[in-house]
Coordinates of C-alpha atoms and ligand atoms in Angstrom, one line a residue:
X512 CA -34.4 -64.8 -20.0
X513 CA -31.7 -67.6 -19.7
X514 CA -31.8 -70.8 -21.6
X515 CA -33.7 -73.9 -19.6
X516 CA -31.2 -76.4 -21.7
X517 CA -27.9 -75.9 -22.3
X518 CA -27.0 -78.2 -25.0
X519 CA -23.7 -76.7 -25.0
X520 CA -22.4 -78.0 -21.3
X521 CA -21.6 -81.5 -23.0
X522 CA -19.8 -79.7 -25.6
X523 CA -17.5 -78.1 -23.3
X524 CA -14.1 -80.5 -23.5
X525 CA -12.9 -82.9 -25.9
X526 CA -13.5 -85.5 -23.5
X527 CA -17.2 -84.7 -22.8
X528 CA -17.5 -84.8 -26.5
X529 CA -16.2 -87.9 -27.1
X530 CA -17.9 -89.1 -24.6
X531 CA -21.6 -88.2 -26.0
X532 CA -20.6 -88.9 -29.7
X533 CA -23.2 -90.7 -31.5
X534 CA -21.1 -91.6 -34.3
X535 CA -17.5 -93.4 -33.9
X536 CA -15.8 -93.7 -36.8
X537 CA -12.9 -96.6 -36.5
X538 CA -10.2 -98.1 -38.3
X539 CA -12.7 -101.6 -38.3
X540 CA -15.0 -99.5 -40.8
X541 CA -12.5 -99.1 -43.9
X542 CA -12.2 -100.9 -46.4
X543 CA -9.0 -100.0 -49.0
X544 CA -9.9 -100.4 -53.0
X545 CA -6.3 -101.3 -54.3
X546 CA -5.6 -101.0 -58.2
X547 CA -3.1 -103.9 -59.8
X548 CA -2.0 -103.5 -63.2
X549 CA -0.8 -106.6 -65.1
X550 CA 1.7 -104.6 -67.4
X551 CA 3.7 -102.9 -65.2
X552 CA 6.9 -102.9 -63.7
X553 CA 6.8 -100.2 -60.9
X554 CA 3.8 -98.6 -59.0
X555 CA 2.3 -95.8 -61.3
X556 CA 0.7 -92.5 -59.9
X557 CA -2.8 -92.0 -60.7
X558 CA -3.2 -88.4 -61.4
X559 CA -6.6 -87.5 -60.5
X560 CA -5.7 -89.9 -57.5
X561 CA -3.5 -88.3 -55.3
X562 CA -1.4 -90.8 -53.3
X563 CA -3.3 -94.1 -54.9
X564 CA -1.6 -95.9 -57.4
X565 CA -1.8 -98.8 -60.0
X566 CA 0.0 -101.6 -58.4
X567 CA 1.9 -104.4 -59.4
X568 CA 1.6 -107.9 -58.0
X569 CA 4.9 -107.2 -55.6
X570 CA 3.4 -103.7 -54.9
X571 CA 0.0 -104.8 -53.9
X572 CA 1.5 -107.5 -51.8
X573 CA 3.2 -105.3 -49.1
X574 CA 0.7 -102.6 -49.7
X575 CA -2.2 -105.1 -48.1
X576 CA 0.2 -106.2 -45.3
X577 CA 0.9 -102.5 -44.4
X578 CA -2.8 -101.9 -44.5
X579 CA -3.3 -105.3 -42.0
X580 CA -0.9 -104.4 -39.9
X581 CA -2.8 -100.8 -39.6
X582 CA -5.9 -103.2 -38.5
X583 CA -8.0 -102.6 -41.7
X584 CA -9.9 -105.6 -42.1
X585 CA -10.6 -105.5 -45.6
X586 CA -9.6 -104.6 -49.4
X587 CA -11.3 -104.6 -52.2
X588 CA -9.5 -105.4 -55.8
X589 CA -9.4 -104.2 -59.0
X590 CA -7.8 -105.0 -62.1
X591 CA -6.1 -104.0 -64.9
X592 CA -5.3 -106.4 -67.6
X593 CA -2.8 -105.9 -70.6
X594 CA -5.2 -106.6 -72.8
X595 CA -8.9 -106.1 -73.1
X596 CA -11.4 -107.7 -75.7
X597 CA -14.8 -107.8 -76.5
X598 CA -16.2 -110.3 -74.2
X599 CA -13.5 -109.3 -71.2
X600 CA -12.4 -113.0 -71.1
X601 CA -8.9 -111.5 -68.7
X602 CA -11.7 -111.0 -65.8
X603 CA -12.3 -115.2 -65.4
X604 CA -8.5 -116.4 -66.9
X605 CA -7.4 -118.4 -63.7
X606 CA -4.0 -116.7 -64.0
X607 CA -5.7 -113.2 -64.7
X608 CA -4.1 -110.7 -62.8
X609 CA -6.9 -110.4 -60.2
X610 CA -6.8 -114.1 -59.6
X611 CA -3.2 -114.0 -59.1
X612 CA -3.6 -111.0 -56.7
X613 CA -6.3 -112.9 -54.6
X614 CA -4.5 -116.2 -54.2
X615 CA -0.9 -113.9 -53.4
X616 CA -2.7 -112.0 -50.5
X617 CA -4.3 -114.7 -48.9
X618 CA -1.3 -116.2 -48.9
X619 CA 0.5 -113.5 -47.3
X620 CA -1.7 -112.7 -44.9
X621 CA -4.1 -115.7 -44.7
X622 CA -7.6 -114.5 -42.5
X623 CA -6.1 -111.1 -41.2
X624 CA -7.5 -109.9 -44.4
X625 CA -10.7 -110.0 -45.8
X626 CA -10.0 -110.0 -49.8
X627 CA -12.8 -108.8 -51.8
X628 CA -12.8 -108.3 -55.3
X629 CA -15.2 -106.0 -57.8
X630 CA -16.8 -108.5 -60.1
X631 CA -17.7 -106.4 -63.6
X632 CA -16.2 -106.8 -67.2
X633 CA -15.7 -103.3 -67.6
X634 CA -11.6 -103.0 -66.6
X635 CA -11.6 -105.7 -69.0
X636 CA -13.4 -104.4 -72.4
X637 CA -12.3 -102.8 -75.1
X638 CA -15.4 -100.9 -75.4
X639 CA -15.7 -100.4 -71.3
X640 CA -19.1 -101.6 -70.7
X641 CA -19.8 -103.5 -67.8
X642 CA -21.7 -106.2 -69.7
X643 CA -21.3 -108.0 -72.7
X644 CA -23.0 -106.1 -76.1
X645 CA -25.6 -106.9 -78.9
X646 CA -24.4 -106.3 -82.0
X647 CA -26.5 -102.9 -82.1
X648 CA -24.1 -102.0 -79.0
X649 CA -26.5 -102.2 -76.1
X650 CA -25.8 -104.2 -72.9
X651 CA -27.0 -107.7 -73.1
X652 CA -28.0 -108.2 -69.7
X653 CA -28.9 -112.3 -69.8
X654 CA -25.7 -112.8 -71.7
X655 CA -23.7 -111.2 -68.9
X656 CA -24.9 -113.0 -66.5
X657 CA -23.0 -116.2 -67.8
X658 CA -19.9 -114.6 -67.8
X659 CA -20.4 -112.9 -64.3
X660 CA -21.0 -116.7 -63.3
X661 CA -17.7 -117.6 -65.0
X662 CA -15.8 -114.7 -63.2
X663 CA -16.8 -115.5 -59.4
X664 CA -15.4 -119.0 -60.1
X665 CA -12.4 -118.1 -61.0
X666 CA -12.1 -115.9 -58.4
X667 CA -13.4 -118.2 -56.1
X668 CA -11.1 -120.9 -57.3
X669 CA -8.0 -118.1 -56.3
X670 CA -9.6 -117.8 -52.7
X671 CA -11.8 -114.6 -52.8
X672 CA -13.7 -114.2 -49.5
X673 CA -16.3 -111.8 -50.8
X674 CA -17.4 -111.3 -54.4
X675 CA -18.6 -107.7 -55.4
X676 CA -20.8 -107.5 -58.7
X677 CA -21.1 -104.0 -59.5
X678 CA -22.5 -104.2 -63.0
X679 CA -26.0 -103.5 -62.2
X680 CA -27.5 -106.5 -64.4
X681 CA -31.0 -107.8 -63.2
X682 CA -30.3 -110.7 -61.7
X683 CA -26.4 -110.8 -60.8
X684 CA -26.9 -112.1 -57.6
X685 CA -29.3 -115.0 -58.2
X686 CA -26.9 -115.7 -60.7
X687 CA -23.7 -115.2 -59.0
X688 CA -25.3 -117.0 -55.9
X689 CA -26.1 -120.2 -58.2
X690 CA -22.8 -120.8 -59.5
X691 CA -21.3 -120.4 -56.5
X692 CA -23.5 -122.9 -54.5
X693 CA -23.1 -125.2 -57.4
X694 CA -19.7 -125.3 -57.1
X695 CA -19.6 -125.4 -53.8
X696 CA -18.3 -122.3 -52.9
X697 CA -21.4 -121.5 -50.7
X698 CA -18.4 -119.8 -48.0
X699 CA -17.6 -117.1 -50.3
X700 CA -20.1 -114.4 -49.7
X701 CA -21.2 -111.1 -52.1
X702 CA -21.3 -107.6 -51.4
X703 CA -24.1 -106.0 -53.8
X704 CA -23.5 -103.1 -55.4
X705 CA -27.3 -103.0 -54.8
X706 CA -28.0 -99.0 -55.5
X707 CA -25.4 -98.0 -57.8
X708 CA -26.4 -94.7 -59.5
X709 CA -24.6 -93.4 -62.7
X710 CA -22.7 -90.7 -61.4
X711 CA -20.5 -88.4 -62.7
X712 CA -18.2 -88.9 -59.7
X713 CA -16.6 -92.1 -61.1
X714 CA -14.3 -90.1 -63.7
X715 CA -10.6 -90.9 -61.7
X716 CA -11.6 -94.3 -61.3
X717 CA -11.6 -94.8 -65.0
X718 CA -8.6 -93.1 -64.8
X719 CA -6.9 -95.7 -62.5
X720 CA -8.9 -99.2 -64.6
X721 CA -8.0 -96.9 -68.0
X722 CA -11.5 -97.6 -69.0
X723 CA -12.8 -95.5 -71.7
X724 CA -17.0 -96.0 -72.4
X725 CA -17.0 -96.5 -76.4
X726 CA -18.7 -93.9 -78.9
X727 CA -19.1 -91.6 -75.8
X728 CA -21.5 -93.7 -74.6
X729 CA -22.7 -93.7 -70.4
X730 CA -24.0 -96.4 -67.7
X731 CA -27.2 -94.6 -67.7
X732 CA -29.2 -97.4 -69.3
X733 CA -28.1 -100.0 -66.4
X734 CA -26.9 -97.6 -63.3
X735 CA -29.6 -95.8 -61.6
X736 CA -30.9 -92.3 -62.0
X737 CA -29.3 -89.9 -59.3
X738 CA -33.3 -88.7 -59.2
X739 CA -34.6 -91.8 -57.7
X740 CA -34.8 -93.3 -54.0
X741 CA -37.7 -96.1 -54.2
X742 CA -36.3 -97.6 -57.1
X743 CA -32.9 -98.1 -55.1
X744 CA -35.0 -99.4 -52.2
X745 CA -36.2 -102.0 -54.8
X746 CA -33.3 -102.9 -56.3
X747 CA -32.0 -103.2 -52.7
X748 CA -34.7 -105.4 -51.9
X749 CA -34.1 -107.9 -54.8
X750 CA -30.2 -108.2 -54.3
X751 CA -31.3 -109.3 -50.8
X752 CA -34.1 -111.5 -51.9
X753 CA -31.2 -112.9 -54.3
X754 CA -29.1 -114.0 -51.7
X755 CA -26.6 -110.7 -51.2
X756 CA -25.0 -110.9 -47.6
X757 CA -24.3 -107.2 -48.1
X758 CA -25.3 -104.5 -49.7
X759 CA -24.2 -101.0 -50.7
X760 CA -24.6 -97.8 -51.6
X761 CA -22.7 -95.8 -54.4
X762 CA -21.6 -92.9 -53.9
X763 CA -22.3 -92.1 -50.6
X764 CA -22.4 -88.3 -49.6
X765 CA -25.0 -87.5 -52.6
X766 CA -26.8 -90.5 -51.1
X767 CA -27.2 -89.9 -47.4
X768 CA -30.7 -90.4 -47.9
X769 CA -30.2 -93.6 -49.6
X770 CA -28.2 -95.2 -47.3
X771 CA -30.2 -93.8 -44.5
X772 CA -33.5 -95.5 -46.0
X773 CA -31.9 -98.7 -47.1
X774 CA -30.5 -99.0 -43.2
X775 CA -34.2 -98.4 -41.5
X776 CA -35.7 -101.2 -44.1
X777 CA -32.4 -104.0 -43.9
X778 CA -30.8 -105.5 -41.3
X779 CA -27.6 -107.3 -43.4
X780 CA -24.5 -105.2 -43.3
X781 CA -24.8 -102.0 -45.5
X782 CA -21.5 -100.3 -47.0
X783 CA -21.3 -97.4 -48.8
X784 CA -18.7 -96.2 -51.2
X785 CA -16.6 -93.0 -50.9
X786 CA -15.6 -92.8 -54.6
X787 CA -13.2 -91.5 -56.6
X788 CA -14.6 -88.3 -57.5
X789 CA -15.4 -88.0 -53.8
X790 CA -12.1 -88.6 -52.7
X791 CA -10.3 -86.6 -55.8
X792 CA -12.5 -83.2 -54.6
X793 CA -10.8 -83.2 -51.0
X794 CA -7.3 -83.9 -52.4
X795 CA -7.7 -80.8 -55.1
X796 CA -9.2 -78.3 -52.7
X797 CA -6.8 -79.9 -50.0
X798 CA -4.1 -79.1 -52.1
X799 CA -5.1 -75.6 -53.0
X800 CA -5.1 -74.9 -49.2
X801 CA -8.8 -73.8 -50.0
X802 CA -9.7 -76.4 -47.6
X803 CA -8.4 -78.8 -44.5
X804 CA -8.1 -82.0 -46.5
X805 CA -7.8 -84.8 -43.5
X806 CA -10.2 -82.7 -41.8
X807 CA -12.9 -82.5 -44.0
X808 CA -12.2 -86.5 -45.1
X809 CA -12.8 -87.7 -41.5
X810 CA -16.0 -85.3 -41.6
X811 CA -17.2 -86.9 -44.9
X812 CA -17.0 -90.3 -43.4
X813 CA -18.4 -89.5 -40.2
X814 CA -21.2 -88.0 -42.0
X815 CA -21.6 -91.4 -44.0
X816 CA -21.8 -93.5 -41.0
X817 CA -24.0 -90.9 -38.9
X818 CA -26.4 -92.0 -41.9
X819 CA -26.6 -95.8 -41.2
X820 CA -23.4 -97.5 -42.9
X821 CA -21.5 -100.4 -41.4
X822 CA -18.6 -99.8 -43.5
X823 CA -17.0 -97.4 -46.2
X824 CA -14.9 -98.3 -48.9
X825 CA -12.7 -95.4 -49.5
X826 CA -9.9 -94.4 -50.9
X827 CA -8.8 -92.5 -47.6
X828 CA -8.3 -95.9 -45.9
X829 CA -4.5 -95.8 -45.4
X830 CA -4.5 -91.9 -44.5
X831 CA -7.3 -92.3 -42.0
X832 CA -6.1 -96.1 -40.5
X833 CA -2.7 -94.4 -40.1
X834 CA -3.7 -91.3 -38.4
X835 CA -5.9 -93.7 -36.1
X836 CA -2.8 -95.4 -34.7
Ligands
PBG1530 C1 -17.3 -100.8 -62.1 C2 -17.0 -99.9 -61.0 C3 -16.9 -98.5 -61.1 C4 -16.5 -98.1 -59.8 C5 -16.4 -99.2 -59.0 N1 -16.7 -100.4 -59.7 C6 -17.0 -97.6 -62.2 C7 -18.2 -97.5 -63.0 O1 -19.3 -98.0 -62.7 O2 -18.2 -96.8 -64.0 C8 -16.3 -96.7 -59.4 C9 -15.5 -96.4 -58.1 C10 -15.0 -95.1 -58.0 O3 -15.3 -94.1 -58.7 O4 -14.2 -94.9 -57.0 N2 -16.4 -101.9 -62.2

């Protein structure tokens, strides 16, 4: 007639529920993606990005010392040349704009801040790809892995701490790994995009990089299909084979399950990335008053480290960090 358990007496007060959560979610677990655009002379609103904006070089700088100061211990860079070509060459000039951003924030801030940057030529093509292309137009995989090679020396050379390839070529690691060690850069570690799925949810990024695929074209031939798990496991289990430090999982909250799996099977650090479309969804319903926006984003993020991830790069990281204080 009455319950035997009462799961409910530990839900009573907020303290008895903090006290029992599984899950913490903490200002140590964000990373911040920051945009910086080479041809600009002010901060420019991204539109399907509410409250994230293409930097410039002075913007960016007191943008990662606000987020330091918050105690977020990482960033992770992208950017936006003035002018894209074929091969993406702006992505390994020494005095690219992401090389200068790189070499300007560890000077600022030195070790406070650990300064990754996404390693792919697509910000930096005309035709958007993340690879180099035949001259049918497919992605030459074996090609790109030269100039992937070229662009974590150069950002290397500029003081990266971690490397991110997220191009999804066979082989980026090894490759990345190699020219690293060679040139004795064997302290700068990589974050794999290890299960990167070709998801419709990256439309405001492209936005914010201004990358437009050519002919209409997709990812679909190098990104993975949103259908499959074990393949992710596999390609998981080769960037680790291939020397990743970390890995990750993109998007996250389609992905639960992947991140969950990938965390039972690995034991290196495993981030998973809150997207754009992810973040842009919250922002528009937030903004309707269809939903509670900073509510639902701490939910999202809880929900992505209830399912196994070390760390979340989202675009909430400034938001969340200063609601934490
Ligand atoms: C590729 C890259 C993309 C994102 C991060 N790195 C875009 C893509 O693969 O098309 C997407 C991130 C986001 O949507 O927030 N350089």
């Amino acid at each position: 007639m009455f319950p035997q358990r009462r799961l409910s007496r530990l839900r009573r007060t907020p303290a008895l529920r903090r006290m029992v959560a599984e899950t913490r979610l903490g200002i140590d677990d964000l990373v911040a993606p920051l945009f910086i655009h080479e041809g600009l002379d002010s901060p420019s609103e991204i539109r399907s990005l509410p409250g994230v904006v293409q930097h410039t070089l002075e913007s960016v700088r007191t943008e990662a010392r606000h987020l330091a100061s918050l105690g977020v211990p990482g960033v992770m860079l992208f950017g936006i040349p003035l002018h894209k070509g074929s091969d993406g060459s702006a992505a390994s000039d020494p005095d690219g704009i992401i090389q200068r951003t790189i070499a300007a924030l560890k000077e600022d801030l030195g070790d406070q801040l650990v300064v990754m940057a996404d390693l792919c030529l697509d910000e930096y093509t005309d035709h958007g790809h993340c690879g180099l292309l035949t001259p049918s137009g497919t992605v030459n995989n074996d090609a790109t892995l030269y100039r992937y090679a070229e662009v974590a020396i150069a950002q290397a050379e500029a003081g990266v701490d971690v490397v991110a390839p997220s191009g999804m070529m066979d082989g980026q690691v090894a490759a990345i790994r190699d020219s690293l060690d060679e040139e004795e850069f064997s302290q700068v570690a990589i974050l794999a995009y290890a299960a990167k799925y070709a998801s419709a949810l990256y439309g405001p990024f492209r936005d914010a990089v201004e990358v437009e695929i050519a002919d209409g074209g997709d990812r679909r031939s190098y990104q993975q299909d949103p259908a499959n798990v074990r393949e992710a496991l596999e390609e998981v289990r080769l960037d680790v084979q291939e020397g990743a430090d970390m890995v990750m999982v993109k998007p996250a909250l389609a992905y639960l399950d992947v991140i969950t799996k990938v965390r039972a099977e690995h034991d290196i650090p495993l981030a998973a990335y809150h997207v754009s479309g992810e973040y842009a969804m919250v922002k528009a319903a937030a903004a309707n008053g269809w939903i509670d926006g900073p509510a639902v984003a701490l939910e999202h993020l809880t929900a992505i480290k209830r399912a196994g991830a070390d760390m979340i790069v989202t675009y909430f990281a400034r938001e969340i960090a200063e609601a934490m204080q």
